[in-house]
Amino acid sequence: MAVTEDRLFGKSIKRREDPRFITGQGRYVDDLKLPGMTYAAFVRSPHAHARIKGIDTTAAKAHPGVVAVFTGKDMTGVNSLPCGWDLRKEKGIPGVVQDLAMVPHMPLTSDVARHVGDPVAVVIADSQSAATDAAEKVNVTWEPLPAVTATDKAEKGPKIHDVPTGNVAFKWALGDAAATDAAFKTGGAVTVKKRIVNQRLVANAMEPRACVARYEDATGELTLWVTSQNPHVHRLLMCAFVLGIPEHKVRVIAPDVGGGFGSKIFLYNEEVVCSWASRKIKRPIRWTASRREAYMTDAHGRDHVTDAEIALSKEGKILGLRVKTTANLGAYLSTFAPAVPTFLYGTLLNGVYAIGAIHVDVTGVFTNTTAVDAYRGAGRPEACYVLERMVDAGAAALKMDPAELRRKNFIPKFSGAFNTLVAVTYDSGDYAGALDKLMQVFDYKKFRAEQAEARTQGRLLGVGFSTYIEACSIAPSKVVGALGAGAGLYESGTVRVHPTGMVTVYTGSHSHGQGHETTFAQLVADDLGIPMEQVEVIHGDTGQIAFGMGTYGSRSASVGGTAIKMSLNKIKEKGKLIAAHLLEASPKDIEYVKGQFQVKGVPAKAVPFGAVSLTAYVPHNYPEGLEPGLDETSFYDPSNFCFPFGAHACVVEVEPETGKVNVVKYVAVDDVGNVINPMIVDGMVHGGIAQGVGQALWEGAVYDNDSGQLMTGSMMDYAMPKADMLPAYVTDRTVTPTPVNPLGVKGAGETGTIASTPAVVNAVVDALAGLGVDHIDAMPLTAERVWKTIQAAKAGK
Amino acid sequence: MYPASFEYHSPTTVKDALGLMGKLGDDAKLLAGGHSLIPMMKLRLAQPKHLIDLRNVPGLKGVKEDGGTIVIGAMTTWYELETNAIVKAKCPIVSETASIVGDPAVRNLGTIGGGLAHADPAADMPATAIACNFEMVCEGPKGRRTVKVDEWFQGLMSTALKEDEILVEVRVPALAKGTGAAYLKFPHPASRFAIVGVAAVISTDGKGTCSKASIGVTGAGTKAVRAKGVEAGLSGKNLAGAGAIEAAAQKGAEGVDVQADLQGSVEYKAHLCRVFAKRAVEAAAKRAG
Ligand SMILES: Cc1cc2nc3c(=O)[nH]c(=O)nc-3n(C[C@H](O)[C@H](O)[C@H](O)COP(=O)(O)OP(=O)(O)OC[C@H]3O[C@@H](n4cnc5c(N)ncnc54)[C@H](O)[C@@H]3O)c2cc1C
């Protein structure tokens, strides 16, 4: 599909949701006020690992204003929170070496608390203060148990669940081990081995998680307002697995949601407990996480310890890649946890390179920490980081320019299919094209001259590249089903044309910052040739929307958008029948052009869209046998993933005295296929880069391995990137449409996060290369870590 | 984050405030800008039963001159110090220090009295207080007394202020001619508090020789301290001389009980004390002329 000047598709239209957000008129879960509202406060484990010897709720129950106190023992008939991804050999799931231990995760634990913040009781009261005060009066008798939090100590640590496999949750492998071994034995091969730690992150959405659960006794209906990226998934999991309540009697609404970054995909304890408790007390219950609770209980991201090896020919061809990763899953299996370090990770290790052989081994482990699950990028940033670091380390070993080495190994330009060695088939790509564009925008030669000059003055400048790929448009249901997913990953889209020609679009793709209300309206207005003002987009309500798998994995435009496009096609097909009838022409002679149905090539013989809409609802003069109404729903299940790619460059300056890293320049060239709204895509790229730079330099969730306490439990300790810590980015793009969907769009939600982390770390290593540094094991590259690296290099260690 | 419940009092004179303190004793806390106390209450690390708000006590706010001394009311905010003409003219390092406390929201509410009474080990103004030889005027039931800065900071979040006293004003000597001063910090990437901060006040004889050096160090230890070793290393030295400042700054961590935490090991923070001592002294010496 070509994108031309006169179309709305491709224009930077300002986000229609922003006026309400920036004037404080957004409506979030915590803004909801209902008659008879009660408030919940959770009693949480202060210990990383402790047996519960008893819970005394007497004093809490007697506290003024308290309505009820519940513990796990009260929640009879309630099941474990489900893990929606299976890894078992008997299911034929590829790569499984040791079956996933499906450990229970009770909404309120009643035997053992397994991480700091694990909820054990809930206090419900007439006011939030009363609930919080009374929660302090719940007296839990704890028997502290030894704990383990560190990824690389988990296997030998104290056992967290009563399963025969101990703290090893699963083992999984992908690729060809024998071919990889052979590649490493190739005569003359240069091999490099590095330890690569991808630290644990906290998502830190601006709005903390919240829910309001309202059970109405008269109708038996439960409404749950919840900060969710996927309200239908919440409803399905809660009804079918945990509470066993009828799905048609439950409505889940995710109103305005202030950011998710993955952390709001999952079904959490608190929303289940509030839903259950509302049925008990027959009053609405509200709970909003404090920032402290958010740090302790929102699913964390990343947390891999990897040993990676790369083998290269003397000429710089990548012969083999061998990766062994231990992935920390935390204390429990969060909703999609097992998929992240396996199918979203191993399958991306081919990168944009033609590699001789690849083998990856992953061990998932339990620790006494908050559960780890998808966090912006989910598995793909970890893969990209390993590969892009190893490519740089390889270039250093060969004393070859890192950009040159990349160029030597790129998969040549293609469209249609490129089969990787790690089970996925890329859709279309021009990887050298992206690097070429980057080099144009970022004057590389000039930089190297500046760098050499700076070195003579004792200044440490460095550049880092990242030529990345990612898998978006998640995902073909059949494929993910075969890989262990408990769900299909299609999307629904309804286009409802009203009698006056106004259009309401219902999408299963929830928007929590991405701007769907604008992008989808733009898509529809463009397709129908009507003003955007005539189009409204509704999302986030199971009561209004047919179904929805939600927003994650950069799938909204490509999967959700395509479902809408399919409905638009149906609307136009039906409209043609109506128009043909009105024009007394044959339907096959009717075409739809710029907002009107017309006889092919005869714009004067036409019926406007609005007239056809009215006729559909006032069918006096109407085709025989045709149903009235103009309202179409489609479900789109993609035939493949889409694979955006690009090339990023980061320039840093390191202060030799303190080790502080300053990001001086950042250039991003992304290829996300066709672009519906360039401004929104740029915004996604900007935010993503900030997150990725944040991981590289500042962010990191730290547990004390002895006490199991979370040391970075607030924004005073956990360093979020702030605007003044980042340079103005230069962004640009190439456009390689995907053949997978009719819109040609790939996905733009995660590119920045995936690409930027290795670019920054590569830049710091490059800055220190003159001192003999070729790698830094762990992130974030805090000033102290970099300073110590410099000291060690100077001491010749 | 909801604090435990408390009662709120809003006296309009220092005397009434002192009266309330006497009556309520340990159960009460003074409230100034609230930017240290309220976060602790929200985390329930502090659960005072009574808050005595000083914001409606007239006369505790603002800056005036008393001969060669700048008199700053305890309730004067960081923002006022950052922008006040007297402070900027007579002791600009105080404005400079105030201008890099936290973020605008913090500076619009946080006060110098609250900051010096709270004595957070990573707070900025304590270093400048030492370098500039602040005097703290405390008022109690028996009247006022003045405490010199070298007696003020006593340990982790503890000062010479007595439990029944209010810090009412801070007296700051104006910088003498031929004196330059600078405060530089290495901020925590999350909180922006000082991992290490060094304030230097340097007087020269006009020919580059240091006649007097006064150096305060904050952040690295449990309390802000005077860097006596650096001071001794500088006085009488010609600062233009190669390596003079660098050599003196080597004592930057002397007397600091450096604490390791997530932001740095003892070794690293001690190193930062030396680096920032050097940078602050260089900047101050340059300004001294
Ligand atoms: C996000 C954030 C970032 C910050 N960053 C920095 C930073 O970079 N550098 C920095 O130095 N500080 C920083 N602060 C702290 C801030 O400067 C505080 O406002 C200040 O330290 C305390 O002043 P306050 O007026 O807010 O005192 P309050 O919080 O009201 O009181 C603090 C304590 O002092 C007592 N107290 C207050 N006034 C008096 C008085 N007149 N007499 C006796 N006792 C009194 C109170 O009882 C209480 O115990 C930050 C704070 C926040 C929230």
Coordinates of N, CA, C and O in Angstrom, one line a residue, chain A residues 128 132-133 136 290 292 655 657-658 660 702 711-712 715-716 718-719 722 724-725 783-784 787-788, chain B residues 1-2 4 43-44 47 186 188-193 262 264-265 267-268 271-272 275-276 278-279:
Chain A
Q128 N -9.8 4.9 53.4 CA -8.5 4.4 53.2 C -7.6 4.4 54.4 O -6.9 3.5 54.7
T132 N -5.7 1.3 56.2 CA -4.3 1.3 56.3 C -3.9 1.2 57.8 O -3.0 0.4 58.2
D133 N -4.6 1.9 58.7 CA -4.3 1.8 60.1 C -4.5 0.4 60.6 O -3.7 -0.1 61.4
E136 N -2.1 -2.4 59.9 CA -0.9 -2.5 60.8 C -1.2 -3.3 62.1 O -0.3 -3.7 62.8
S290 N 0.3 2.0 46.5 CA 1.2 3.1 46.8 C 2.4 2.8 45.9 O 2.6 1.7 45.4
R292 N 5.4 2.4 46.9 CA 6.1 1.4 47.5 C 5.6 0.0 47.2 O 6.4 -0.9 46.9
E655 N 33.5 10.8 32.2 CA 34.4 11.7 33.0 C 35.5 10.7 33.7 O 35.1 9.9 34.5
E657 N 37.6 11.2 35.9 CA 37.8 11.4 37.4 C 36.7 10.7 38.2 O 37.0 10.2 39.3
T658 N 35.5 10.7 37.7 CA 34.4 10.2 38.5 C 33.7 8.9 37.9 O 33.0 8.2 38.6
K660 N 31.5 9.1 35.6 CA 30.2 9.5 35.2 C 30.1 9.5 33.7 O 31.0 10.0 33.0
V702 N 17.6 -3.7 43.1 CA 18.6 -4.4 43.8 C 18.0 -5.1 45.1 O 17.3 -4.4 45.9
M711 N 16.2 -3.2 48.0 CA 17.0 -2.1 48.5 C 16.6 -0.8 47.7 O 16.8 0.3 48.1
T712 N 16.0 -1.0 46.5 CA 15.6 0.1 45.7 C 14.1 0.1 45.6 O 13.5 -0.2 44.6
M715 N 11.4 5.9 44.4 CA 12.1 6.7 43.4 C 13.2 7.5 44.0 O 13.9 8.1 43.2
M716 N 13.4 7.5 45.3 CA 14.6 8.1 45.9 C 15.8 7.2 45.7 O 16.9 7.7 45.8
Y718 N 15.7 4.2 43.3 CA 15.7 3.6 42.0 C 15.8 4.8 41.0 O 14.8 5.6 40.9
A719 N 16.8 4.9 40.2 CA 17.0 6.1 39.4 C 16.3 5.9 38.0 O 16.8 5.2 37.2
K722 N 15.6 11.0 33.7 CA 14.8 12.3 33.7 C 15.3 13.1 32.5 O 16.4 12.9 31.9
D724 N 16.5 15.9 31.9 CA 17.7 16.6 31.8 C 19.0 15.7 31.8 O 20.1 16.1 31.8
M725 N 18.7 14.4 31.9 CA 19.8 13.4 31.8 C 20.1 12.9 30.4 O 20.9 12.1 30.1
A783 N 28.3 5.5 37.8 CA 29.6 6.2 37.8 C 30.6 5.3 38.5 O 31.8 5.2 38.1
E784 N 30.2 4.7 39.7 CA 31.2 3.9 40.4 C 31.6 2.7 39.6 O 32.8 2.4 39.5
W787 N 34.0 3.9 37.0 CA 35.3 4.3 37.6 C 36.1 3.1 38.0 O 37.3 3.1 37.8
K788 N 35.5 2.1 38.6 CA 36.2 0.9 39.0 C 36.8 0.2 37.7 O 37.9 -0.3 37.8
Chain B
M1 N 0.1 6.1 49.8 CA 0.8 6.1 51.1 C 0.1 7.0 52.0 O 0.0 8.2 51.8
Y2 N -0.5 6.5 53.0 CA -1.3 7.3 53.9 C -0.6 7.3 55.3 O -0.3 6.3 55.8
A4 N -0.1 7.8 59.4 CA -1.0 7.5 60.5 C -1.6 8.9 60.9 O -1.1 9.9 60.6
L43 N 5.6 7.0 54.7 CA 6.1 5.7 54.8 C 5.9 5.1 56.2 O 6.3 4.0 56.5
R44 N 5.3 5.9 57.1 CA 5.1 5.5 58.5 C 6.4 5.2 59.2 O 6.4 4.5 60.2
Q47 N 5.7 8.7 63.0 CA 4.2 8.7 63.3 C 3.9 9.7 64.4 O 3.4 9.3 65.5
F186 N 28.1 15.9 43.6 CA 27.9 14.8 42.8 C 26.5 14.2 43.1 O 26.4 13.6 44.2
H188 N 23.0 12.2 43.5 CA 22.4 10.9 43.4 C 21.5 10.9 42.1 O 20.7 11.8 42.0
P189 N 21.7 9.9 41.2 CA 20.9 10.0 40.0 C 19.4 9.9 40.3 O 18.6 10.3 39.4
A190 N 19.0 9.3 41.4 CA 17.5 9.2 41.6 C 17.1 10.4 42.4 O 16.2 11.1 42.0
S191 N 17.6 10.6 43.6 CA 17.1 11.6 44.5 C 17.6 13.0 44.3 O 17.0 14.0 44.7
R192 N 18.8 13.1 43.7 CA 19.5 14.4 43.5 C 20.1 14.9 44.8 O 20.7 16.0 44.8
F193 N 20.0 14.2 45.9 CA 20.7 14.5 47.1 C 22.2 14.3 46.8 O 22.6 13.7 45.8
L262 N 24.3 1.8 48.1 CA 24.1 1.4 46.7 C 24.8 2.4 45.8 O 25.1 2.0 44.6
G264 N 27.7 3.8 46.2 CA 29.1 3.8 46.2 C 29.8 3.1 47.4 O 29.2 3.2 48.5
S265 N 30.9 2.5 47.1 CA 31.7 1.9 48.2 C 32.4 3.0 49.0 O 32.4 4.2 48.5
E267 N 35.5 3.3 49.3 CA 36.7 3.7 48.5 C 36.3 4.7 47.4 O 36.9 5.8 47.3
Y268 N 35.1 4.5 46.8 CA 34.7 5.4 45.7 C 34.3 6.7 46.3 O 34.6 7.8 45.8
H271 N 37.1 8.8 47.3 CA 37.7 9.3 46.1 C 36.9 10.6 45.7 O 37.5 11.6 45.3
L272 N 35.6 10.5 45.7 CA 34.8 11.6 45.3 C 35.0 12.8 46.2 O 34.9 13.9 45.7
V275 N 38.0 14.4 44.8 CA 37.7 15.1 43.5 C 36.9 16.4 43.7 O 37.2 17.4 43.2
F276 N 35.9 16.3 44.5 CA 35.0 17.5 44.7 C 35.7 18.5 45.6 O 35.4 19.7 45.4
K278 N 38.8 19.2 45.4 CA 39.6 19.9 44.4 C 38.8 20.8 43.5 O 39.1 22.0 43.3
R279 N 37.7 20.3 43.0 CA 36.9 21.1 42.1 C 36.3 22.3 42.8 O 36.2 23.4 42.2

